[in-house]
CSV table of C-alpha atoms and ligand atoms in Angstrom, one decimal:
chain,number,residue,atom,x,y,z
A,247,LYS,CA,42.8,-2.7,-1.5
A,248,LEU,CA,40.2,0.0,-0.5
A,249,THR,CA,39.6,2.7,-3.0
A,250,PRO,CA,36.4,5.5,-1.5
A,251,LEU,CA,34.0,5.9,-4.7
A,252,ASP,CA,32.1,9.2,-5.4
A,253,ALA,CA,28.2,9.1,-4.8
A,254,PRO,CA,26.7,11.9,-4.1
A,255,GLY,CA,24.0,11.9,-1.4
A,256,TYR,CA,25.5,8.8,0.0
A,257,GLU,CA,27.2,8.8,3.8
A,258,LYS,CA,30.4,6.6,2.1
A,259,VAL,CA,30.6,4.1,-0.6
A,260,VAL,CA,34.0,2.1,-1.2
A,261,TYR,CA,35.6,-1.1,-3.3
A,262,ALA,CA,37.5,-3.4,-1.9
A,263,GLU,CA,39.7,-5.6,-3.8
A,264,ASP,CA,42.0,-8.7,-2.5
A,265,ALA,CA,44.2,-10.8,-4.9
A,266,GLU,CA,44.6,-13.0,-2.9
A,267,SER,CA,40.8,-14.3,-3.0
A,268,GLY,CA,39.7,-12.8,-5.8
A,269,LEU,CA,37.4,-10.4,-3.6
A,270,LYS,CA,35.7,-7.3,-5.8
A,271,SER,CA,32.9,-5.6,-3.5
A,272,ILE,CA,31.0,-2.3,-2.7
A,273,ILE,CA,29.5,-0.9,0.5
A,274,ALA,CA,27.4,1.5,-0.2
A,275,VAL,CA,26.0,3.2,3.3
A,276,HIS,CA,23.5,5.6,2.2
A,277,SER,CA,22.0,7.0,5.4
A,278,THR,CA,22.9,6.6,9.4
A,279,LYS,CA,20.0,9.1,10.0
A,280,LEU,CA,18.0,6.5,11.8
A,281,GLY,CA,20.9,4.4,13.2
A,282,PRO,CA,23.9,2.4,11.9
A,283,ALA,CA,22.6,1.4,8.5
A,284,ALA,CA,21.8,-3.2,7.7
A,285,GLY,CA,21.5,-4.7,4.7
A,286,GLY,CA,22.4,-7.4,3.0
A,287,CYS,CA,24.9,-9.2,0.3
A,288,ARG,CA,24.1,-9.6,-3.0
A,289,MET,CA,26.8,-11.8,-5.1
A,290,PHE,CA,26.0,-11.3,-8.5
A,291,ASN,CA,28.3,-11.2,-11.9
A,292,TYR,CA,28.8,-7.8,-12.8
A,293,PRO,CA,29.9,-7.4,-16.0
A,294,ASP,CA,31.4,-4.2,-14.2
A,295,LEU,CA,32.4,-1.8,-11.1
A,296,GLU,CA,30.1,1.0,-13.2
A,297,THR,CA,26.5,-1.6,-13.0
A,298,ALA,CA,27.7,-3.2,-9.6
A,299,LYS,CA,28.0,0.4,-8.4
A,300,ILE,CA,24.8,1.7,-10.0
A,301,ASP,CA,23.1,-1.7,-8.3
A,302,ALA,CA,24.6,-1.2,-4.2
A,303,LEU,CA,23.5,2.4,-4.4
A,304,ARG,CA,19.8,1.6,-5.6
A,305,LEU,CA,19.7,-0.9,-3.2
A,306,SER,CA,21.5,0.9,-0.3
A,307,LYS,CA,18.9,3.7,-0.8
A,308,GLY,CA,16.2,1.1,-0.5
A,309,MET,CA,17.3,-0.3,2.7
A,310,THR,CA,16.9,3.6,3.7
A,311,TYR,CA,13.8,3.4,3.4
A,312,LYS,CA,13.0,0.4,4.0
A,313,ASN,CA,14.0,0.1,7.7
A,314,ALA,CA,12.4,3.5,8.3
A,315,ALA,CA,8.8,2.1,6.8
A,316,ALA,CA,9.0,-1.2,9.3
A,317,SER,CA,10.2,1.7,11.7
A,318,LEU,CA,13.8,0.3,12.7
A,319,PRO,CA,16.3,2.2,14.6
A,320,LEU,CA,18.5,1.6,11.5
A,321,GLY,CA,20.1,3.2,8.4
A,322,GLY,CA,20.9,1.8,4.9
A,323,GLY,CA,23.3,-0.2,3.2
A,324,LYS,CA,23.6,-2.9,1.5
A,325,SER,CA,27.0,-4.5,-0.2
A,326,VAL,CA,27.8,-6.3,-3.0
A,327,ILE,CA,30.3,-8.9,-4.5
A,328,MET,CA,31.4,-9.0,-8.1
A,329,ALA,CA,30.9,-12.6,-8.7
A,330,ASP,CA,29.2,-15.9,-9.9
A,331,PRO,CA,27.7,-17.6,-6.6
A,332,ASN,CA,27.6,-21.1,-8.9
A,333,THR,CA,30.8,-20.9,-9.3
A,334,ASP,CA,33.2,-18.6,-7.8
A,335,LYS,CA,32.1,-18.5,-3.9
A,336,SER,CA,34.8,-19.8,-1.2
A,337,PRO,CA,35.5,-19.5,1.9
A,338,GLU,CA,38.3,-17.5,1.7
A,339,LEU,CA,36.3,-15.1,-0.3
A,340,MET,CA,34.0,-14.4,2.3
A,341,GLN,CA,36.6,-14.0,4.9
A,342,ALA,CA,38.3,-11.3,3.2
A,343,PHE,CA,34.6,-10.0,2.4
A,344,GLY,CA,34.0,-9.4,6.2
A,345,ARG,CA,37.5,-8.1,6.9
A,346,PHE,CA,36.4,-5.5,4.5
A,347,VAL,CA,32.5,-5.0,6.7
A,348,GLU,CA,34.8,-5.1,9.8
A,349,SER,CA,36.5,-2.0,8.4
A,350,PHE,CA,33.5,0.3,8.6
A,351,GLY,CA,33.7,-0.4,12.3
A,352,GLY,CA,29.9,-0.9,13.2
A,353,MET,CA,28.9,2.0,10.7
A,354,TYR,CA,27.4,-1.4,8.2
A,355,THR,CA,26.0,-4.7,9.1
A,356,THR,CA,25.8,-7.6,6.3
A,357,ALA,CA,23.7,-9.9,5.9
A,358,GLU,CA,21.6,-12.4,3.2
A,359,ASP,CA,20.5,-11.5,0.3
A,360,VAL,CA,20.9,-12.8,-3.5
A,361,GLY,CA,23.1,-15.2,-4.3
A,362,ILE,CA,24.3,-15.3,-0.6
A,363,SER,CA,23.6,-17.9,2.2
A,364,VAL,CA,23.5,-18.3,5.5
A,365,GLU,CA,26.8,-20.1,5.7
A,366,ASP,CA,28.3,-17.7,3.4
A,367,ILE,CA,27.5,-14.9,6.8
A,368,GLU,CA,28.7,-17.2,9.2
A,369,GLU,CA,32.7,-17.1,6.6
A,370,ALA,CA,32.0,-13.6,6.7
A,371,ALA,CA,31.4,-13.1,10.7
A,372,LYS,CA,34.7,-15.0,11.4
A,373,PHE,CA,36.1,-11.2,10.7
A,374,THR,CA,33.7,-9.1,12.0
A,375,SER,CA,31.2,-8.6,14.5
A,376,HIS,CA,29.0,-7.0,12.0
A,377,ALA,CA,27.4,-9.6,10.6
A,378,ALA,CA,23.4,-10.9,11.1
A,379,GLY,CA,21.5,-13.7,9.8
A,380,LEU,CA,23.6,-16.3,11.5
A,381,ASN,CA,22.5,-19.9,12.6
A,382,LYS,CA,24.6,-19.5,15.8
A,383,GLY,CA,25.5,-17.3,18.5
A,384,ALA,CA,23.2,-16.1,20.7
A,385,PHE,CA,20.8,-13.9,19.1
A,386,ALA,CA,20.5,-16.1,15.8
A,387,SER,CA,18.3,-15.6,13.4
A,388,GLY,CA,18.9,-18.2,11.2
A,389,ASP,CA,17.5,-17.0,7.1
A,390,PRO,CA,15.2,-13.7,6.6
A,391,SER,CA,13.4,-15.5,4.2
A,392,PRO,CA,10.7,-17.3,5.5
A,393,VAL,CA,10.5,-14.2,8.0
A,394,THR,CA,10.1,-11.9,4.7
A,395,ALA,CA,7.4,-14.4,3.2
A,396,ARG,CA,5.4,-14.5,5.9
A,397,GLY,CA,5.1,-10.1,5.5
A,398,VAL,CA,4.2,-10.4,2.2
A,399,PHE,CA,1.8,-12.8,2.8
A,400,LEU,CA,0.2,-10.7,5.5
A,401,SER,CA,0.8,-7.1,3.4
A,402,CYS,CA,-0.8,-8.8,0.2
A,403,LEU,CA,-4.5,-9.5,2.3
A,404,ALA,CA,-4.6,-5.9,3.5
A,405,ALA,CA,-3.5,-5.5,-0.2
A,406,LEU,CA,-6.6,-7.7,-1.1
A,407,LYS,CA,-9.3,-5.8,0.0
A,408,HIS,CA,-8.2,-2.3,-1.9
A,409,ALA,CA,-7.4,-4.4,-5.5
A,410,PHE,CA,-11.0,-6.3,-4.7
A,411,GLY,CA,-13.0,-4.7,-2.6
A,412,ARG,CA,-12.5,-7.9,0.4
A,413,ASP,CA,-9.4,-9.5,2.0
A,414,GLN,CA,-10.1,-12.8,0.5
A,415,ILE,CA,-7.6,-14.7,-1.1
A,416,GLU,CA,-9.4,-18.3,-1.2
A,417,GLY,CA,-9.9,-18.8,-5.2
A,418,LYS,CA,-7.3,-16.1,-6.2
A,419,THR,CA,-4.8,-16.7,-9.2
A,420,VAL,CA,-1.5,-15.8,-8.2
A,421,ALA,CA,1.2,-14.9,-10.9
A,422,LEU,CA,4.2,-15.6,-8.9
A,423,GLN,CA,8.2,-14.7,-10.3
A,424,GLY,CA,11.0,-17.0,-8.6
A,425,LEU,CA,10.3,-19.1,-6.7
A,426,GLY,CA,13.6,-18.9,-4.7
A,427,HIS,CA,14.3,-18.9,-0.9
A,428,VAL,CA,11.3,-16.3,-0.1
A,429,GLY,CA,9.0,-17.2,-3.4
A,430,MET,CA,8.6,-21.1,-2.0
A,431,TYR,CA,8.0,-20.1,1.4
A,432,PHE,CA,5.5,-17.4,0.1
A,433,ALA,CA,3.8,-20.2,-2.3
A,434,GLU,CA,3.5,-22.5,0.7
A,435,HIS,CA,1.9,-19.6,2.5
A,436,LEU,CA,-0.8,-18.9,-0.3
A,437,HIS,CA,-1.3,-22.7,-1.2
A,438,ALA,CA,-2.4,-23.3,2.4
A,439,ALA,CA,-5.0,-20.2,1.9
A,440,GLY,CA,-7.1,-21.7,-1.1
A,441,ALA,CA,-5.2,-19.3,-4.0
A,442,GLN,CA,-4.2,-21.2,-7.2
A,443,LEU,CA,-0.4,-20.8,-8.4
A,444,LEU,CA,0.6,-20.2,-11.5
A,445,VAL,CA,4.7,-20.4,-11.4
A,446,SER,CA,7.6,-19.5,-13.4
A,447,ASP,CA,11.1,-19.8,-12.5
A,448,ILE,CA,14.5,-20.4,-14.9
A,449,ASP,CA,15.4,-23.2,-12.6
A,450,ALA,CA,13.6,-26.4,-13.4
A,451,HIS,CA,13.8,-28.0,-10.3
A,452,ALA,CA,12.1,-24.9,-8.6
A,453,VAL,CA,9.4,-25.2,-10.9
A,454,ALA,CA,8.9,-29.3,-10.8
A,455,GLU,CA,8.4,-28.9,-6.6
A,456,ALA,CA,6.3,-25.8,-6.9
A,457,ARG,CA,4.4,-28.0,-9.1
A,458,GLN,CA,4.6,-31.5,-7.1
A,459,ARG,CA,3.7,-29.5,-3.4
A,460,PHE,CA,1.0,-27.0,-4.6
A,461,SER,CA,-0.6,-28.0,-7.8
A,462,ALA,CA,0.9,-25.4,-9.3
A,463,ARG,CA,0.8,-24.9,-13.1
A,464,SER,CA,3.5,-22.9,-15.1
A,465,VAL,CA,4.7,-21.0,-18.2
A,466,ALA,CA,8.1,-20.1,-19.2
A,467,PRO,CA,9.7,-17.4,-18.0
A,468,ASP,CA,8.8,-14.2,-19.8
A,469,ASP,CA,4.7,-15.7,-20.2
A,470,ILE,CA,4.2,-14.8,-16.5
A,471,TYR,CA,3.5,-11.6,-17.6
A,472,ASP,CA,0.7,-12.5,-19.9
A,473,VAL,CA,-1.5,-14.8,-17.7
A,474,GLU,CA,-4.8,-15.0,-16.9
A,475,ALA,CA,-4.5,-14.6,-12.7
A,476,ASP,CA,-5.5,-11.6,-10.0
A,477,ILE,CA,-2.2,-10.7,-8.2
A,478,PHE,CA,0.7,-10.6,-9.8
A,479,ALA,CA,3.6,-11.8,-7.0
A,480,PRO,CA,7.2,-10.5,-8.3
A,481,CYS,CA,10.1,-12.6,-5.9
A,482,ALA,CA,12.9,-12.7,-8.5
A,483,MET,CA,15.2,-9.7,-9.8
A,484,GLY,CA,14.4,-6.5,-9.6
A,485,ALA,CA,13.1,-3.8,-12.3
A,486,ILE,CA,10.7,-6.2,-13.9
A,487,LEU,CA,7.7,-3.8,-13.9
A,488,ASN,CA,8.2,-1.3,-17.4
A,489,ALA,CA,6.3,0.2,-20.0
A,490,ASP,CA,6.0,-3.1,-21.2
A,491,THR,CA,5.7,-5.8,-18.9
A,492,ILE,CA,3.0,-3.4,-17.2
A,493,LYS,CA,1.4,-3.5,-20.4
A,494,ARG,CA,0.7,-6.8,-21.0
A,495,LEU,CA,-0.3,-7.7,-17.4
A,496,LYS,CA,-4.4,-9.1,-17.0
A,497,VAL,CA,-4.0,-8.7,-12.7
A,498,LYS,CA,-5.7,-6.1,-10.2
A,499,LEU,CA,-3.1,-6.4,-7.9
A,500,VAL,CA,1.4,-6.5,-7.6
A,501,CYS,CA,2.5,-7.6,-4.4
A,502,GLY,CA,5.5,-9.7,-4.1
A,503,ALA,CA,9.0,-10.1,-2.1
A,504,ALA,CA,11.8,-9.3,-5.2
A,505,ASN,CA,13.4,-5.3,-4.4
A,506,ASN,CA,13.5,-2.8,-6.3
A,507,GLN,CA,10.3,-3.6,-8.4
A,508,LEU,CA,9.6,-0.3,-10.3
A,509,ALA,CA,12.3,0.1,-13.5
A,510,ASP,CA,11.3,4.1,-12.9
A,511,ASP,CA,8.4,6.3,-10.7
A,512,ALA,CA,6.7,6.7,-14.6
A,513,ALA,CA,6.3,3.3,-13.7
A,514,GLY,CA,4.7,3.4,-10.2
A,515,ASP,CA,2.2,5.9,-12.5
A,516,ALA,CA,1.6,3.7,-15.7
A,517,LEU,CA,0.4,0.7,-12.7
A,518,MET,CA,-2.1,3.3,-11.1
A,519,GLU,CA,-3.2,4.6,-14.7
A,520,ARG,CA,-4.2,0.5,-15.7
A,521,GLY,CA,-5.6,0.5,-12.2
A,522,ILE,CA,-3.4,-2.0,-11.2
A,523,VAL,CA,-2.3,-2.0,-7.2
A,524,TYR,CA,0.5,-1.6,-6.3
A,525,ALA,CA,1.4,-2.8,-3.1
A,526,PRO,CA,5.4,-0.9,-2.6
A,527,ASP,CA,7.6,-3.8,-2.4
A,528,TYR,CA,10.2,-2.2,-0.1
A,529,VAL,CA,7.2,-2.3,2.5
A,530,VAL,CA,5.6,-5.2,2.1
A,531,ASN,CA,9.2,-7.2,2.6
A,532,GLY,CA,11.0,-5.8,5.1
A,533,GLY,CA,10.1,-9.3,6.7
A,534,GLY,CA,13.6,-10.2,6.0
A,535,ILE,CA,15.3,-7.0,8.0
A,536,ILE,CA,13.1,-7.3,10.8
A,537,SER,CA,14.4,-10.7,11.7
A,538,VAL,CA,17.7,-9.8,11.0
A,539,SER,CA,17.4,-6.7,13.0
A,540,THR,CA,16.9,-9.0,16.4
A,541,GLU,CA,20.4,-9.8,16.1
A,542,ILE,CA,21.6,-6.5,15.3
A,543,LEU,CA,19.4,-5.1,17.8
A,544,LYS,CA,20.1,-8.0,20.8
A,545,ILE,CA,16.0,-8.8,20.8
A,546,THR,CA,14.9,-11.0,23.7
A,547,ASP,CA,10.9,-10.4,23.4
A,548,GLU,CA,9.6,-13.6,21.2
A,549,LYS,CA,6.7,-11.9,20.1
A,550,TRP,CA,8.5,-8.4,18.3
A,551,VAL,CA,9.2,-10.0,15.2
A,552,ASP,CA,5.2,-10.9,14.6
A,553,ARG,CA,4.3,-7.3,15.9
A,554,LYS,CA,6.2,-6.5,13.5
A,555,ILE,CA,5.4,-8.2,11.0
A,556,GLU,CA,1.7,-7.5,11.7
A,557,GLN,CA,3.0,-3.7,11.3
A,558,LEU,CA,4.1,-4.0,7.6
A,559,ALA,CA,0.4,-5.0,6.6
A,560,GLU,CA,-0.5,-2.2,8.8
A,561,THR,CA,1.1,0.4,6.9
A,562,THR,CA,0.6,-1.3,3.1
A,563,ASP,CA,-2.9,-0.8,4.6
A,564,LYS,CA,-2.6,2.6,5.3
A,565,ILE,CA,-0.7,3.3,2.4
A,566,LEU,CA,-3.2,2.3,-0.2
A,567,THR,CA,-5.8,4.1,2.2
A,568,LYS,CA,-4.2,7.4,1.5
A,569,ALA,CA,-2.9,7.2,-2.3
A,570,LYS,CA,-6.7,6.3,-2.7
A,571,ALA,CA,-7.7,8.8,-1.0
A,572,LEU,CA,-5.6,11.4,-2.4
A,573,ASN,CA,-5.9,9.8,-5.9
A,574,ALA,CA,-1.8,9.2,-6.2
A,575,SER,CA,0.2,6.1,-7.1
A,576,PRO,CA,1.0,3.9,-3.6
A,577,HIS,CA,5.0,4.2,-4.5
A,578,LYS,CA,4.9,7.9,-4.2
A,579,VAL,CA,3.1,7.7,-1.0
A,580,ALA,CA,5.4,5.5,0.3
A,581,ASP,CA,8.5,7.5,-0.3
A,582,GLN,CA,7.0,10.4,1.4
A,583,PHE,CA,5.2,8.3,4.5
A,584,VAL,CA,8.9,7.8,4.8
A,585,GLU,CA,10.8,11.1,3.6
A,586,GLU,CA,8.7,12.7,6.6
A,587,VAL,CA,10.2,9.9,9.1
A,588,LEU,CA,13.9,10.8,7.9
A,589,ALA,CA,12.7,14.9,8.3
A,590,ASN,CA,11.8,14.0,11.9
B,687,NAI,P1,16.9,-16.1,-4.2
B,687,NAI,O1,18.1,-16.3,-5.0
B,687,NAI,O2,16.8,-17.5,-3.4
B,687,NAI,O3,15.2,-16.6,-5.4
B,687,NAI,C1,15.5,-15.9,-6.5
B,687,NAI,C2,14.8,-16.7,-7.1
B,687,NAI,O4,14.1,-16.6,-8.8
B,687,NAI,C3,15.4,-17.9,-7.9
B,687,NAI,O5,14.6,-19.2,-7.8
B,687,NAI,C4,15.8,-17.5,-9.6
B,687,NAI,O6,15.8,-18.6,-10.0
B,687,NAI,C5,14.8,-17.1,-10.0
B,687,NAI,N1,14.3,-16.1,-10.9
B,687,NAI,C6,16.2,-15.5,-10.9
B,687,NAI,N2,15.2,-14.8,-12.8
B,687,NAI,C7,14.3,-15.5,-13.4
B,687,NAI,C8,13.2,-15.5,-13.9
B,687,NAI,N3,14.2,-13.8,-15.2
B,687,NAI,N4,11.8,-15.5,-14.1
B,687,NAI,C9,11.3,-15.8,-13.1
B,687,NAI,N5,12.3,-16.8,-12.5
B,687,NAI,C10,13.8,-16.4,-11.7
B,687,NAI,O7,16.7,-15.0,-3.8
B,687,NAI,P2,15.3,-14.7,-2.6
B,687,NAI,O8,15.9,-14.7,-1.8
B,687,NAI,O9,14.4,-15.6,-2.4
B,687,NAI,O10,15.0,-13.2,-2.8
B,687,NAI,C11,14.2,-13.0,-3.8
B,687,NAI,C12,14.0,-11.6,-4.0
B,687,NAI,O11,13.5,-10.9,-3.0
B,687,NAI,C13,15.7,-10.6,-4.6
B,687,NAI,O12,14.8,-9.4,-5.1
B,687,NAI,C14,15.2,-10.2,-2.9
B,687,NAI,O13,16.6,-8.9,-3.3
B,687,NAI,C15,14.6,-9.7,-2.0
B,687,NAI,N6,14.2,-10.1,-1.2
B,687,NAI,C16,14.8,-11.0,-0.3
B,687,NAI,C17,14.6,-11.3,1.2
B,687,NAI,C18,14.5,-12.7,1.7
B,687,NAI,O14,14.7,-12.7,2.7
B,687,NAI,N7,15.5,-13.6,0.6
B,687,NAI,C19,14.2,-10.4,1.9
B,687,NAI,C20,14.0,-8.6,0.9
B,687,NAI,C21,14.0,-8.8,-0.2
């Protein structure tokens, strides 16, 4: 059963319910101005439809900005499945989701996000040709997380100069929140480049792995905001930068993979007031959608991804340079940059 949801400013938002498989899902297409919408699917145990809708809308708009910032010919869309990824997943559920994606007729292409694996997307792909981030197929791009991590790492190097005057990561301490798909790869880059790691995760296994592989020190999840470090790297959930957490930070740079890191606009300004450089999330974490888009756009040039990833770091540098010149917060400068792209 498909129910259109009211969402001013969005092109199409639909809620789907399938009694047989238990699917409860929303697909939100924010904009197709730059091309067909693309963005991952998140599975989360949302308490109610309204909360799921708010998340889908925020993430979908975020994809419009992310795709535009990465100069991709793709619009912004996102989907959420209201279910617990640890207990509610089934092939039937993902197949029903695939049929839901197909009902958009190509206006939206899905991929992985939090709670969704390559295998899940492959189940959905049995019922839609608009699913990417697959392991098999002519243009299969697989798990986007390593590419995301590489983009965040290169962007972090570009941002270092703005926060510390030079782009040396060796010897810097990074407080890394969330050692999941992206966080663990990012930690690998940081460790290889000589950074010290201070990590937190609600998953004890992930923490143990980082301690063992990267000689990381670890703290309890809520203590990550208080540690003595140079860089804070949010790689878990969104909206973690708010009035309370920003006050506690002792770092000079925030650069991480998580989507929607700022709880609100004021959080971006608060970081600036505290003299903390903020590398805008949707600019630095564009690697995942770049990886996925090789599949959507059928890219054959093997160097394309590398070039696009390097561009993310260049864009980060440009935005931070402009923010400094204008004495404006980087998130606003990034938004303005994207809004200009969309207007033209
Ligand atoms: P994931 O689900 O694999 O990893 C998230 C990790 O954060 C897990 O290890 C989880 O236990 C941990 N975590 C959850 N709550 C926490 C807390 N309060 N404190 C510390 N750790 C906590 O997700 P993934 O794919 O690594 O994504 C991480 C973030 O990056 C998300 O915000 C996602 O939207 C964003 N992102 C991911 C991309 C990708 O390619 N996977 C692309 C662009 C953005």
